[in-house]
Each structure stands twice: as C-alpha cells, then as structure tokens.
Amino acid sequence: MTESPVADLSREAAEAELARLARALARHDALYYQGDAPEISDADYDALRRRHADIEARFPELVKPDSPSQRVGAGISEAFAEVRHGVPMLSLDNAFSDDEVRDFAARIARFLKLPGEELIAFVAEPKIDGLSASLLYVDGVLEVGATRGDGRTGEDVTANLRTLGEARIPSRLKGSGWPARVEVRGEVYAPTDAFTAFNAAAEAEGRRSYANPRNFAAGSRRQKNPAIPAGRPLNFFAYAWGEPAEGFSETQAGALEKLAEWGFPTNPRSVRVEGAEGLLQVYRALEADRATLGYDIDGVVYKVDRLDLQARLGFVARSPRWAIAHKFPAQQATTVLEGIDIQVGRTGSLTPVARLAPVTVGGVVVRNATLHNEDEIARKDVRIGDTVVLQRAGDVIPQIVAVVPERRPADALPFAFPTHCPACGSEAVREEGEARRRCTGGLICPAQIVERLKHFVGRKAFDIEGLGEKQLVAFHERGWIREPADIFRLARDKEQLTALRAEDGYGETSVANLVAGIEARRTIALERLIFALGIREIGEQTSLLLAREFETWDSFDAAGREAAAGLPSAAWTALANAPGG
Ligand code: IVH
C-alpha cells in the first residue's frame, strides 16, 4: 500500500489513519511484549510510530488519551503478579542520523541557555538489545524484581531474576552508602555464545529454538517455572535507577560507578564524552565492534552526564529530554520468499534454504537465509510467495524470523518437504528424536561426496593451497576426484595435469602451485587428519583431544578398529570416559 504524505492528509483522512496505525501498533506491541515473536522488523515498527507521531504533530487536536504516543510499551500479561514501579520506566526517543544527534545536542544547549561554545558532557552507553528489569532494594536487600510492563506496572519476576546469580543480580547490595530504597534498572540479555549453544542443542533435541537473543531472553525471563531460566545463561547490565528520584550521585558516570560498587555488572564500553562530535565518535567505534562484543546491541544511548541538568531538562511525553537512543541501521528487513532449496550436508542432513528477492540488511545484500528444518517451516507457517521478516545478527547466517500474514498472496504455496534426496534420489529419512531428515545415499550421493571433500580440504583440515571449493567441484565433475586419496594421485598424474593446461587453461605456474600445495600437505598434524575425516560429532576440539591421546595415526586407527570389533583398547575406554569424550 502506498501511503499519502502526511502533509496531504485531510483531517478526516488523518483521523482514520491514526486509528489504523494505533490498531497496528497495539497488535505489534502485543506480539513483541507478550508473544515474544515480532512479525515486523524494528525499522518497519519505528516507521509506523514515526508516521503516527507526524500525523499527531500536524493535528494535535486528534491526540487521544489512549493514543500510542501516550503509552509506553505494551500491557502486561496475566500470569505474574503486578508490581507498581516507584518511578515509571520510560522509553527513549530515537535518532537515526548524525544530524539528528547534532539536533539533540543543540536542543539541549538551547533549553539550558548555555553559551554556544560550551560543550555539554554526556555518557554514551551501548544500547543493549535485551529486556529491561527493575530491582527494588530496601535497606540493601532485594525485595522485588519486575519487568517494565506498560511502564507504570510490570510483572513480578523476582524468582527468575534471582537465577541470574549473585554476580549479576545480588540478593544483598555490596559496599555501603546505598539509599534506603533504590530501584536499580538495567537490561537482562543473552550473551551471543550462550544463545547459539542453546539453540544448537535445542534444534538437535527437537526443542523450541529462538530467532534471536532478545526473544530468548524474553522467553526465559517470563518462564513461570524458575528452574527453566536457571539453565539458561542470561546476563545483566545495570545502567539506570528509578527511586530515589534525585539519584545518588551528581553525575550519570558517577552513578554507574556506584552501581558497580554495589555489585552490578556495568557496561565496560560506557564512556563520558563532550559534544555531539564526541558522541558520534563513540557511535562509530561501537558500530565497528558490534559483531565482536559478545552480546547484541541495537544502538548507543546518549545521556546528559550532570543529574542537575537532567532534572532541569525533564521529560516530554513518554521520554526524557536529556537522553536519546542513536539506533544502528536496521538489521532486519522484509522481502519475498521466492523458493526453498534443499541443501545436502556432508553427513546427508537436508537443510531448507530460503531463496529471497535480494534485500539489503545492515548494509549487506542478502539472497538466501536458513530455515533450519522442516518443523521450523511448519511452526512459522512459511509459504512460497510470502513476505517474510529477515534478520541478520552479527556474522551469523541470515534467518527468517516470521511471516507477514497481511501480505500473503492468495496463491502462496505451502512447502512439501522432500522425502527423497534432491541430489541422488535416495530416500531421506528422519529418525526418532532428530530435527533433520537425512539422505540415506551415503557415498553414492554426489552432494555428500562433494561436501565431504570440501570439509577435507577446508581451512581447519588439510588446508591445501590452490585447491578451494571451486577447483574441487570442477575436478569432481570431471571424475578426477571422488575420494580424498584422489587429490594426492592428481598431483602426480601427468595426464590429468596436461589436461588441466590444455582444456582448463591453467598456466605452467598455476599447475606448479597446485602440485606444490598438495605435496606440501602429504604430512599434516594428526588432529587435522582426524578432523578431516568428518566423523559425526568429532569436531575440532575432540580431534585435538584424540590426537593428544593417541599421538600417532597407527594407534588411533588400531584403537578404532578394536573398538569397532567390540574390543575397546585401554586408551579408547579412557577417552570415552573423559570429559567431552
Ligand atoms: S536508559 C529513561 N540505557 O532501551 C530512560 N536504556 O528505548 C531509561 N536500553 O527501555 C532507559 N540499553 O530497555 C537506557 N544503556 C541503556 C540501555 C537502555 C538498553 C533499553 C531499555 C529501555 C529502552 C529505551
């Protein structure tokens, strides 16, 4: 649907449009806060909110008391006891460009009537993409921990928050000098590693996996049974407070130091800087390091450092005038699912891969995304022709988060997962308890052969210079390489090397380099050889462990043969019982 510019709307059209946007925002808020499963991207959501705000700005008489601009977040769900926050938990206004940040700093200087040349000091903090929590301490003891809810009233999730542990959410404040009543606020989040490991295990065991760390943290924090979050490694950063309204320091930077002294983790990348240009420098540094922080951030929050100035600046509607969130460009986007291809892995597992109308997500053009497995396709009800929400987080493979049901065409096709391998036609079976179907073709399956060969020459295995995926596929198509040993035969096969020059246009030097690359790898470290075999469950770490234990190929090989014959050697038994063995 094309939207008319706000400036062209009549009063009647504006009223109807506000009602439509309010309904849409309420729906997406509910999905975001209660279902933990957003359907539209953050960027699309922000666009809806902006349009709503722009229309209200043009027609102030149409602002209703229950307008989304007068509310924060969504309502609370029924399952938990209600907690009224001592001081409301508000949200932040957003800035999307450098100029909006300069405007923010200029607005503050004007409001405070500061002389033009005086730079304002700010604290710039990573904007953690998690869930906010408020922890009330009375006389230093944790009384109640709550979610944000609608900003005034949240849910009592004390038991769940306690499972984060003393080092993150202390049951008793450390140090001294804390106010008699203090509401410590911050973000519960899932570290990227823990999230990835949780999802991998969940997928392998056929349990529910999550689209991103934020949904994972949300799902965990709201579990009714606190035993469940206890097994989920969540973390916490403190960055604000509710009561006491006057604070407990003269500056935000000082308050962060106090929070750290009382036993809370505070973000090591929060810094005090001066002026808009100082803020923008922090933004660029964090944007560059974003993928390696170990947790998701979706922007940088800028806060006026002096609390007396914060008090003078006060609030407008639902957000403080003294702070703003400078958002990173969207890492989510919507696009059309054009088809689903099936990829056959090294061990025969079939993975559905979405073929997408190309779209830019966080500065990268994305054409494919993983759909994990057939249950995921069914759970998300993904159909060919659907408009889907795509997400790219750090350097992980892009994923499809959800379908946009309003945009489903009448002829959208449900996907029938193949029961036969698309590469060799063998039956593809799904064993009890497995999330994936597997091709039963073994070594007659050309896709499995090529994947095994790719693994064999991969960087962590034989790492043969000059023999990458492209060359390997070409040599396999010619029938020269069917198994690893053929690689070493090729290097000494005069006929094949001549053909390379004559038919494939290889020059003398490239042939010499290829031969040298292969010959250089006739001897490699044992752990590389074990890893190269591509045995299921034997990754890099286990290969190293095995190599240390057996020391030579001969003893590893002999132990393997004995074990296969039901005669496990002492070393094999020791290893099988070792941690991680
Ligand atoms: S300050 C009155 N600081 O962003 C302002 N918020 O849109 C209180 N967030 O609800 C918030 N990192 O969940 C603040 N360093 C940070 C933050 C942060 C993440 C979240 C928080 C808040 C939302 C605001």
Coordinates of C-alpha atoms and ligand atoms in Angstrom, one line a residue:
M1 CA 0.0 0.0 0.0
T2 CA 1.4 3.4 -0.9
E3 CA 0.8 6.0 1.9
S4 CA -0.1 9.6 1.2
P5 CA 2.4 12.1 2.6
V6 CA 1.3 13.4 6.0
A7 CA 1.2 16.9 4.6
D8 CA -1.5 15.9 2.1
L9 CA -3.9 14.3 4.6
S10 CA -7.3 15.9 5.2
R11 CA -8.5 16.0 8.8
E12 CA -10.9 13.0 8.2
A13 CA -8.2 11.0 6.4
A14 CA -5.8 11.8 9.3
E15 CA -8.3 10.6 11.9
A16 CA -8.8 7.3 10.0
E17 CA -5.1 6.9 9.5
L18 CA -4.4 7.4 13.2
A19 CA -6.9 4.8 14.1
R20 CA -5.4 2.4 11.7
L21 CA -1.9 3.0 12.9
A22 CA -3.0 2.7 16.6
R23 CA -4.5 -0.7 15.9
A24 CA -1.4 -1.8 14.0
L25 CA 0.9 -0.6 16.8
A26 CA -1.2 -2.2 19.5
R27 CA -1.0 -5.5 17.6
H28 CA 2.7 -5.3 17.1
D29 CA 3.3 -4.2 20.7
A30 CA 1.4 -7.2 21.9
L31 CA 3.4 -9.6 19.7
Y32 CA 6.6 -8.0 20.8
Y33 CA 6.0 -7.9 24.5
Q34 CA 3.7 -10.9 25.1
G35 CA 4.2 -13.4 22.4
D36 CA 7.9 -12.8 22.2
A37 CA 7.6 -13.2 18.4
P38 CA 7.6 -9.9 16.5
E39 CA 6.2 -10.0 13.0
I40 CA 7.7 -6.9 11.5
S41 CA 11.2 -5.5 11.6
D42 CA 12.3 -2.9 14.2
A43 CA 12.7 -0.5 11.3
D44 CA 9.2 -1.0 10.0
Y45 CA 7.8 -0.7 13.5
D46 CA 9.8 2.6 14.0
A47 CA 8.4 3.8 10.7
L48 CA 4.8 3.1 11.9
R49 CA 5.4 5.0 15.1
R50 CA 7.0 7.9 13.3
R51 CA 4.1 8.3 10.9
H52 CA 1.7 8.2 13.8
A53 CA 3.7 10.9 15.6
D54 CA 4.0 13.0 12.5
I55 CA 0.2 12.9 11.9
E56 CA -0.4 13.8 15.6
A57 CA 2.1 16.7 15.3
R58 CA 0.1 18.1 12.4
F59 CA -3.3 17.5 14.0
P60 CA -2.7 18.0 17.8
E61 CA -6.5 18.1 18.4
L62 CA -6.7 14.4 17.3
V63 CA -4.4 13.2 20.0
K64 CA -6.5 10.9 22.2
P65 CA -5.7 10.0 25.9
D66 CA -5.3 6.3 24.9
S67 CA -3.1 7.2 21.9
P68 CA 0.1 5.0 21.5
S69 CA 2.1 8.2 21.9
Q70 CA 0.8 8.5 25.5
R71 CA 1.7 4.9 26.4
V72 CA 4.9 3.1 26.9
G73 CA 5.4 -0.5 25.7
A74 CA 2.5 -2.9 25.9
G75 CA 0.2 -4.1 28.6
I76 CA 1.1 -6.8 31.0
S77 CA 0.2 -10.5 30.7
E78 CA -2.0 -12.3 33.2
A79 CA 0.4 -14.9 34.6
F80 CA 2.5 -12.9 37.0
A81 CA 1.7 -10.7 40.0
E82 CA 1.7 -7.0 39.2
V83 CA 4.3 -4.6 40.5
R84 CA 3.8 -0.9 40.5
H85 CA 7.1 0.9 39.8
G86 CA 8.1 3.6 42.2
V87 CA 9.1 5.8 39.3
P88 CA 7.7 4.9 35.9
M89 CA 10.0 3.1 33.4
L90 CA 10.0 5.3 30.4
S91 CA 11.4 4.8 27.0
L92 CA 13.8 6.8 24.8
D93 CA 13.3 8.9 21.8
N94 CA 15.3 7.7 18.7
A95 CA 17.8 9.3 16.4
F96 CA 18.7 7.7 13.1
S97 CA 21.3 10.1 11.6
D98 CA 24.3 12.2 12.6
D99 CA 22.2 15.3 12.1
E100 CA 19.5 14.1 14.5
V101 CA 22.2 13.7 17.1
R102 CA 23.6 17.2 16.5
D103 CA 20.0 18.5 16.7
F104 CA 19.6 16.7 20.1
A105 CA 22.8 18.3 21.5
A106 CA 21.8 21.7 20.1
R107 CA 18.2 21.4 21.5
I108 CA 19.7 20.7 25.0
A109 CA 22.1 23.7 24.8
R110 CA 19.2 25.9 23.8
F111 CA 16.9 24.6 26.5
L112 CA 19.6 25.1 29.1
K113 CA 20.5 28.5 27.6
L114 CA 24.2 27.6 27.5
P115 CA 26.6 29.8 25.6
G116 CA 27.2 28.4 22.1
E117 CA 30.8 27.4 22.6
E118 CA 30.2 25.4 25.8
L119 CA 30.3 21.6 25.1
I120 CA 27.8 19.5 27.1
A121 CA 29.2 16.4 28.8
F122 CA 27.3 13.1 28.0
V123 CA 27.7 9.5 28.9
A124 CA 27.4 7.3 25.8
E125 CA 26.4 3.7 26.6
P126 CA 25.8 0.7 24.3
K127 CA 22.1 0.1 23.9
I128 CA 21.7 -3.5 25.0
D129 CA 19.1 -5.4 23.0
G130 CA 17.5 -7.3 25.8
L131 CA 14.7 -6.7 28.3
S132 CA 14.6 -4.1 30.9
A133 CA 14.2 -5.0 34.5
S134 CA 13.8 -3.0 37.7
L135 CA 15.1 -4.3 41.0
L136 CA 13.8 -2.8 44.2
Y137 CA 16.3 -2.9 47.2
V138 CA 15.1 -2.0 50.6
D139 CA 17.9 -1.5 53.2
G140 CA 20.2 -3.2 50.7
V141 CA 18.1 -6.3 50.3
L142 CA 16.5 -7.4 47.0
E143 CA 12.8 -7.1 47.6
V144 CA 11.3 -7.5 44.2
G145 CA 12.4 -7.7 40.5
A146 CA 10.0 -6.6 37.8
T147 CA 9.6 -6.3 34.1
R148 CA 8.8 -3.0 32.5
G149 CA 5.2 -3.9 31.6
D150 CA 3.3 -0.8 30.5
G151 CA 5.9 1.4 32.2
R152 CA 3.9 2.0 35.3
T153 CA 3.1 -1.5 36.3
G154 CA 5.2 -4.6 35.4
E155 CA 5.3 -8.2 36.3
D156 CA 6.9 -9.7 39.4
V157 CA 9.7 -12.0 38.0
T158 CA 11.9 -11.9 41.1
A159 CA 12.4 -15.7 41.2
N160 CA 13.5 -15.8 37.6
L161 CA 15.9 -12.8 38.1
R162 CA 17.5 -14.4 41.1
T163 CA 18.5 -17.3 39.0
L164 CA 21.0 -15.0 37.2
G165 CA 23.2 -15.3 40.2
E166 CA 24.8 -13.2 42.9
A167 CA 27.4 -11.8 40.4
R168 CA 24.7 -10.3 38.3
I169 CA 21.7 -9.6 40.5
P170 CA 23.0 -9.6 44.1
S171 CA 20.4 -10.5 46.7
R172 CA 22.2 -8.0 49.0
L173 CA 23.9 -4.8 47.9
K174 CA 27.7 -4.8 48.4
G175 CA 29.7 -1.8 49.7
S176 CA 27.9 1.0 51.5
G177 CA 26.1 4.3 51.2
W178 CA 23.2 3.0 49.2
P179 CA 19.8 4.8 49.6
A180 CA 17.3 3.0 51.9
R181 CA 15.1 2.4 48.9
V182 CA 16.6 2.1 45.5
E183 CA 15.2 0.7 42.2
V184 CA 18.2 -0.4 40.2
R185 CA 17.4 -0.7 36.5
G186 CA 19.1 -2.4 33.6
E187 CA 18.9 -4.9 30.9
V188 CA 18.7 -8.7 31.0
Y189 CA 20.3 -10.1 27.9
A190 CA 21.6 -13.4 26.4
P191 CA 25.3 -13.5 25.5
T192 CA 25.7 -14.5 21.8
D193 CA 27.7 -17.6 22.6
A194 CA 25.2 -18.9 25.1
F195 CA 22.3 -18.2 22.8
T196 CA 23.9 -20.0 19.9
A197 CA 24.8 -23.0 22.0
F198 CA 21.3 -23.1 23.5
N199 CA 19.7 -23.0 20.0
A200 CA 22.1 -25.7 18.6
A201 CA 21.2 -28.0 21.5
A202 CA 17.5 -27.2 21.2
E203 CA 17.5 -27.9 17.5
A204 CA 19.4 -31.2 17.9
E205 CA 16.9 -32.3 20.5
G206 CA 13.8 -31.0 18.6
R207 CA 13.0 -28.4 21.3
R208 CA 12.0 -24.9 20.6
S209 CA 14.7 -22.6 19.3
Y210 CA 14.6 -18.8 19.3
A211 CA 15.1 -16.3 16.4
N212 CA 17.4 -14.0 18.3
P213 CA 19.0 -13.5 21.7
R214 CA 16.4 -10.9 22.7
N215 CA 13.4 -13.4 22.1
F216 CA 15.4 -16.0 24.0
A217 CA 15.9 -13.6 27.0
A218 CA 12.3 -12.7 26.9
G219 CA 11.1 -16.3 26.7
S220 CA 13.4 -17.2 29.6
R221 CA 12.6 -14.2 31.8
R222 CA 8.9 -14.8 31.6
Q223 CA 9.0 -18.6 32.3
K224 CA 6.6 -19.5 35.1
N225 CA 9.0 -22.2 36.3
P226 CA 12.2 -20.5 37.6
A227 CA 14.0 -23.8 37.2
I228 CA 13.9 -23.2 33.4
P229 CA 15.6 -19.9 33.3
A230 CA 18.2 -21.3 35.8
G231 CA 19.5 -23.5 33.0
R232 CA 19.7 -20.5 30.6
P233 CA 22.7 -18.4 30.8
L234 CA 21.4 -14.8 31.0
N235 CA 23.4 -11.8 32.0
F236 CA 22.6 -8.3 33.2
F237 CA 23.9 -4.7 32.8
A238 CA 22.8 -2.0 35.2
Y239 CA 22.6 1.5 33.7
A240 CA 19.8 3.4 35.5
W241 CA 17.6 3.7 38.5
G242 CA 14.0 4.7 39.4
E243 CA 13.8 5.6 43.1
P244 CA 15.3 7.7 44.6
A245 CA 14.2 10.4 42.0
E246 CA 17.1 12.7 43.0
G247 CA 19.7 9.9 42.3
F248 CA 22.7 9.0 44.5
S249 CA 25.5 10.8 42.6
E250 CA 26.0 14.1 40.9
T251 CA 26.5 12.6 37.5
Q252 CA 25.5 9.6 35.4
A253 CA 29.1 8.4 35.2
G254 CA 29.4 8.6 39.0
A255 CA 26.1 6.6 39.3
L256 CA 27.4 3.9 37.1
E257 CA 30.5 3.6 39.3
K258 CA 28.2 3.3 42.4
L259 CA 26.1 0.6 40.7
A260 CA 29.4 -1.3 40.0
E261 CA 30.5 -0.9 43.7
W262 CA 27.1 -2.3 44.9
G263 CA 27.8 -5.5 42.9
F264 CA 26.2 -5.0 39.5
P265 CA 27.8 -5.6 36.1
T266 CA 28.0 -2.3 34.3
N267 CA 29.0 -2.0 30.6
P268 CA 32.7 -1.5 30.1
R269 CA 32.1 0.4 26.9
S270 CA 30.1 3.2 28.6
V271 CA 32.1 6.5 28.4
R272 CA 31.9 10.1 29.2
V273 CA 32.4 12.4 26.2
E274 CA 31.8 16.0 25.3
G275 CA 29.6 17.5 22.5
A276 CA 27.8 15.9 19.6
E277 CA 31.1 15.0 17.7
G278 CA 32.3 13.1 20.8
L279 CA 29.0 11.1 20.8
L280 CA 29.4 10.3 17.1
Q281 CA 32.9 9.0 17.6
V282 CA 31.7 6.5 20.2
Y283 CA 28.8 5.5 17.9
R284 CA 31.3 4.7 15.1
A285 CA 33.6 2.8 17.3
L286 CA 30.7 0.7 18.7
E287 CA 29.3 0.1 15.3
A288 CA 32.6 -1.2 14.1
D289 CA 33.0 -3.5 17.1
R290 CA 29.4 -4.6 17.3
A291 CA 29.8 -8.1 16.0
T292 CA 32.6 -8.9 18.5
L293 CA 31.1 -7.6 21.7
G294 CA 29.6 -10.9 22.6
Y295 CA 26.0 -9.6 23.0
D296 CA 23.6 -7.8 20.7
I297 CA 23.3 -4.0 20.8
D298 CA 21.0 -2.1 18.6
G299 CA 22.4 1.4 19.0
V300 CA 24.0 3.8 21.5
V301 CA 22.2 5.7 24.3
Y302 CA 23.4 9.2 25.0
K303 CA 22.6 10.7 28.4
V304 CA 23.4 14.2 29.8
D305 CA 26.1 13.4 32.4
R306 CA 25.1 16.0 35.1
L307 CA 22.0 15.0 37.0
D308 CA 21.1 18.5 37.9
L309 CA 20.9 19.3 34.2
Q310 CA 18.9 16.2 33.6
A311 CA 16.4 17.4 36.2
R312 CA 16.2 20.8 34.6
L313 CA 15.6 19.2 31.2
G314 CA 12.9 16.9 32.4
F315 CA 10.6 14.9 30.1
V316 CA 8.4 15.2 27.0
A317 CA 5.5 12.8 26.7
R318 CA 7.0 9.3 27.2
S319 CA 10.7 10.1 27.1
P320 CA 13.4 12.2 28.8
R321 CA 14.6 15.3 27.1
W322 CA 18.1 14.6 28.4
A323 CA 18.6 11.2 26.6
I324 CA 18.3 9.7 23.2
A325 CA 18.9 6.4 21.5
H326 CA 21.0 6.6 18.4
K327 CA 20.0 3.4 16.5
F328 CA 22.1 1.4 14.2
P329 CA 20.8 0.9 10.7
A330 CA 18.1 -1.9 10.7
Q331 CA 19.5 -5.4 10.8
Q332 CA 16.0 -6.7 9.9
A333 CA 14.2 -6.2 6.6
T334 CA 11.2 -7.6 4.9
T335 CA 11.4 -9.4 1.5
V336 CA 9.6 -12.0 -0.6
L337 CA 10.4 -15.7 -0.3
E338 CA 10.8 -16.9 -3.9
G339 CA 11.5 -20.5 -3.3
I340 CA 13.0 -23.1 -0.9
D341 CA 16.1 -25.0 -1.9
I342 CA 17.3 -28.1 -0.2
Q343 CA 21.0 -28.3 0.7
V344 CA 22.6 -31.7 1.4
G345 CA 25.3 -31.6 4.0
R346 CA 28.4 -33.7 4.5
T347 CA 26.6 -36.2 6.7
G348 CA 23.5 -36.2 4.5
S349 CA 21.3 -33.9 6.5
L350 CA 18.8 -31.9 4.4
T351 CA 18.6 -28.2 5.2
P352 CA 16.0 -26.0 3.7
V353 CA 17.4 -22.7 2.4
A354 CA 15.2 -19.8 1.6
R355 CA 15.7 -18.2 -1.8
L356 CA 14.8 -14.5 -1.4
A357 CA 14.2 -11.4 -3.5
P358 CA 17.6 -9.7 -2.8
V359 CA 17.3 -7.2 0.0
T360 CA 19.9 -5.1 2.0
V361 CA 20.1 -5.9 5.7
G362 CA 22.5 -3.9 7.8
G363 CA 24.5 -2.9 4.7
V364 CA 24.8 -6.4 3.2
V365 CA 22.8 -7.8 0.3
V366 CA 21.0 -11.0 1.3
R367 CA 19.7 -13.5 -1.2
N368 CA 19.5 -16.7 1.0
A369 CA 18.6 -17.4 4.6
T370 CA 18.4 -20.6 6.6
L371 CA 15.1 -22.1 7.5
H372 CA 16.7 -24.7 9.9
N373 CA 14.5 -27.7 9.4
E374 CA 11.0 -28.8 8.4
D375 CA 9.5 -28.2 11.8
E376 CA 10.6 -24.6 11.7
I377 CA 8.9 -24.1 8.3
A378 CA 5.7 -25.6 9.7
R379 CA 5.9 -23.7 13.0
K380 CA 6.4 -20.4 11.3
D381 CA 3.9 -21.4 8.5
V382 CA 6.3 -20.2 5.8
R383 CA 4.9 -20.4 2.3
I384 CA 6.5 -19.7 -1.0
G385 CA 5.3 -16.3 -2.2
D386 CA 5.1 -15.0 1.4
T387 CA 6.6 -11.7 2.6
V388 CA 9.0 -12.6 5.4
V389 CA 10.9 -10.7 8.1
L390 CA 14.6 -11.4 7.6
Q391 CA 17.2 -10.9 10.2
R392 CA 21.0 -10.7 10.2
A393 CA 22.7 -10.6 13.5
G394 CA 26.5 -10.1 13.6
D395 CA 28.1 -12.6 11.3
V396 CA 25.6 -15.4 11.7
I397 CA 23.7 -16.8 8.7
P398 CA 20.6 -14.6 8.0
Q399 CA 17.4 -16.1 9.4
I400 CA 13.7 -15.8 8.7
V401 CA 12.1 -14.6 11.8
A402 CA 8.5 -14.6 10.8
V403 CA 5.9 -14.3 8.0
V404 CA 3.9 -11.1 7.5
P405 CA 0.4 -12.6 7.3
E406 CA -1.3 -9.5 5.9
R407 CA 0.9 -9.7 2.8
R408 CA 0.3 -13.4 2.0
P409 CA -0.8 -13.7 -1.7
A410 CA -3.8 -16.0 -2.4
D411 CA -1.6 -18.4 -4.3
A412 CA 1.1 -18.7 -1.7
L413 CA 2.2 -22.4 -1.7
P414 CA 2.8 -24.4 1.4
F415 CA 6.1 -26.3 1.2
A416 CA 6.1 -30.1 1.0
F417 CA 9.4 -31.2 2.4
P418 CA 11.0 -33.8 0.1
T419 CA 11.1 -37.4 1.2
H420 CA 13.9 -38.1 -1.2
C421 CA 17.4 -36.6 -1.6
P422 CA 17.3 -34.0 -4.3
A423 CA 20.9 -34.8 -5.3
C424 CA 20.8 -38.6 -5.6
G425 CA 17.2 -39.6 -5.3
S426 CA 17.8 -41.9 -2.3
E427 CA 15.2 -42.0 0.4
A428 CA 15.6 -39.2 3.0
V429 CA 14.5 -40.4 6.4
R430 CA 14.0 -38.7 9.7
E431 CA 15.0 -40.7 12.7
E432 CA 13.2 -40.6 16.0
G433 CA 14.3 -37.5 18.0
E434 CA 16.2 -35.9 15.1
A435 CA 15.2 -32.5 13.8
R436 CA 16.6 -33.2 10.3
R437 CA 15.9 -35.6 7.6
R438 CA 19.0 -37.4 6.2
C439 CA 19.8 -38.7 2.8
T440 CA 20.5 -42.5 3.0
G441 CA 22.6 -42.5 -0.2
G442 CA 25.9 -42.3 1.7
L443 CA 28.8 -42.4 -0.7
I444 CA 26.6 -42.8 -3.8
C445 CA 25.2 -39.3 -3.1
P446 CA 27.3 -36.8 -5.2
A447 CA 26.2 -33.9 -2.9
Q448 CA 27.6 -35.7 0.2
I449 CA 30.8 -36.6 -1.6
V450 CA 31.4 -33.0 -2.6
E451 CA 30.6 -31.8 0.9
R452 CA 33.0 -34.3 2.5
L453 CA 35.7 -33.4 0.1
K454 CA 35.2 -29.7 0.8
H455 CA 35.5 -30.5 4.5
F456 CA 38.6 -32.5 3.9
V457 CA 40.4 -29.6 2.2
G458 CA 38.9 -27.0 4.5
R459 CA 40.9 -24.5 6.5
K460 CA 40.9 -26.5 9.7
A461 CA 41.6 -29.8 7.9
F462 CA 44.1 -30.3 5.1
D463 CA 44.0 -26.6 4.1
I464 CA 45.5 -27.2 0.7
E465 CA 46.6 -24.0 -1.1
G466 CA 45.2 -23.7 -4.6
L467 CA 42.5 -26.3 -4.0
G468 CA 39.4 -24.5 -2.9
E469 CA 35.8 -25.3 -3.3
K470 CA 35.6 -24.2 -6.9
Q471 CA 38.5 -26.3 -8.1
L472 CA 37.3 -29.3 -6.1
V473 CA 33.8 -29.1 -7.6
A474 CA 35.3 -28.9 -11.1
F475 CA 37.7 -31.8 -10.5
H476 CA 34.8 -33.9 -9.1
E477 CA 32.6 -33.1 -12.1
R478 CA 35.5 -34.4 -14.4
G479 CA 35.6 -37.6 -12.4
W480 CA 39.1 -37.0 -11.2
I481 CA 38.5 -36.7 -7.5
R482 CA 35.9 -39.0 -5.9
E483 CA 37.7 -39.5 -2.6
P484 CA 40.4 -37.8 -0.6
A485 CA 43.2 -40.1 -1.9
D486 CA 42.5 -38.9 -5.4
I487 CA 43.7 -35.5 -4.5
F488 CA 47.2 -36.9 -3.9
R489 CA 47.0 -39.0 -7.0
L490 CA 46.1 -36.0 -9.1
A491 CA 49.3 -34.2 -8.1
R492 CA 51.3 -37.0 -9.7
D493 CA 49.1 -37.8 -12.7
K494 CA 50.8 -36.4 -15.8
E495 CA 47.8 -37.0 -18.0
Q496 CA 45.4 -35.0 -15.7
L497 CA 47.9 -32.2 -15.2
T498 CA 48.3 -31.9 -19.0
A499 CA 44.5 -31.8 -19.4
L500 CA 44.4 -29.0 -16.9
R501 CA 46.7 -26.9 -19.1
A502 CA 45.2 -27.9 -22.4
E503 CA 41.5 -27.9 -21.5
D504 CA 41.1 -25.7 -18.4
G505 CA 43.5 -23.0 -19.4
Y506 CA 45.8 -23.5 -16.3
G507 CA 49.2 -21.9 -16.9
E508 CA 52.5 -23.6 -16.0
T509 CA 52.8 -21.6 -12.8
S510 CA 49.2 -22.4 -11.6
V511 CA 49.7 -26.1 -12.2
A512 CA 53.1 -26.0 -10.4
N513 CA 51.5 -24.1 -7.5
L514 CA 48.6 -26.6 -7.2
V515 CA 51.0 -29.5 -7.2
A516 CA 53.2 -27.8 -4.6
G517 CA 50.2 -27.1 -2.5
I518 CA 49.1 -30.7 -2.5
E519 CA 52.6 -32.1 -2.0
A520 CA 53.1 -29.8 1.0
R521 CA 50.2 -31.5 2.8
R522 CA 51.3 -35.1 2.4
T523 CA 52.2 -34.8 6.1
I524 CA 50.0 -32.9 8.5
A525 CA 49.3 -32.8 12.2
L526 CA 47.3 -35.8 13.5
E527 CA 44.4 -33.6 14.8
R528 CA 43.9 -32.1 11.4
L529 CA 43.8 -35.6 9.8
I530 CA 41.2 -36.8 12.4
F531 CA 39.1 -33.7 11.9
A532 CA 39.4 -34.0 8.1
L533 CA 37.7 -37.4 8.2
G534 CA 34.4 -35.6 9.1
I535 CA 33.2 -38.2 11.6
R536 CA 29.8 -37.1 13.1
E537 CA 30.3 -35.5 16.5
I538 CA 34.1 -35.2 16.0
G539 CA 34.7 -31.5 15.8
E540 CA 37.9 -29.5 16.1
Q541 CA 38.2 -29.8 19.9
T542 CA 37.5 -33.6 20.1
S543 CA 40.0 -34.1 17.3
L544 CA 42.6 -32.4 19.3
L545 CA 41.8 -34.5 22.3
L546 CA 42.0 -37.7 20.3
A547 CA 45.3 -36.7 18.7
R548 CA 46.8 -35.9 22.2
E549 CA 45.7 -39.2 23.5
F550 CA 46.8 -41.5 20.6
E551 CA 49.7 -39.5 19.3
T552 CA 50.1 -41.5 16.1
W553 CA 47.7 -42.4 13.3
D554 CA 48.6 -46.0 13.7
S555 CA 47.5 -46.2 17.3
F556 CA 44.3 -44.1 16.6
D557 CA 43.5 -46.4 13.7
A558 CA 44.2 -49.6 15.7
A559 CA 42.0 -48.4 18.6
G560 CA 39.2 -47.5 16.2
R561 CA 39.4 -51.0 14.7
E562 CA 39.4 -52.7 18.1
A563 CA 36.5 -50.6 19.3
A564 CA 34.5 -51.5 16.1
A565 CA 35.2 -55.2 16.7
G566 CA 34.0 -54.8 20.3
L567 CA 37.4 -54.9 21.8
P568 CA 38.0 -51.3 23.1
S569 CA 41.6 -50.6 24.0
A570 CA 42.5 -49.1 27.3
A571 CA 43.2 -45.7 25.6
W572 CA 39.8 -45.8 23.9
T573 CA 37.9 -46.6 27.1
A574 CA 39.8 -43.9 28.9
L575 CA 38.9 -41.4 26.3
A576 CA 35.3 -42.4 26.1
N577 CA 35.0 -41.7 29.8
A578 CA 37.0 -38.4 29.6
P579 CA 35.0 -35.1 29.9
G580 CA 33.8 -34.2 26.5
G581 CA 34.9 -37.6 25.2
Ligands
IVH1 S1 18.2 4.3 29.7 C1 14.5 6.9 30.8 N1 20.3 3.0 28.9 O1 16.3 0.8 25.8 C2 15.5 6.1 30.0 N2 18.1 2.2 28.3 O2 14.1 2.6 24.5 C3 15.7 4.8 30.6 N3 18.2 0.1 26.9 O3 13.6 0.6 28.0 C4 16.5 3.9 29.7 N4 20.4 -0.1 26.9 O4 15.2 -1.4 27.8 C5 18.9 3.1 28.9 N5 22.2 1.9 28.3 C6 20.9 1.9 28.3 C7 20.1 1.0 27.6 C8 18.7 1.2 27.6 C9 19.3 -0.7 26.6 C10 16.8 -0.2 26.6 C11 15.9 -0.2 27.8 C12 14.9 0.9 27.6 C13 15.0 1.1 26.1 C14 14.6 2.5 25.7

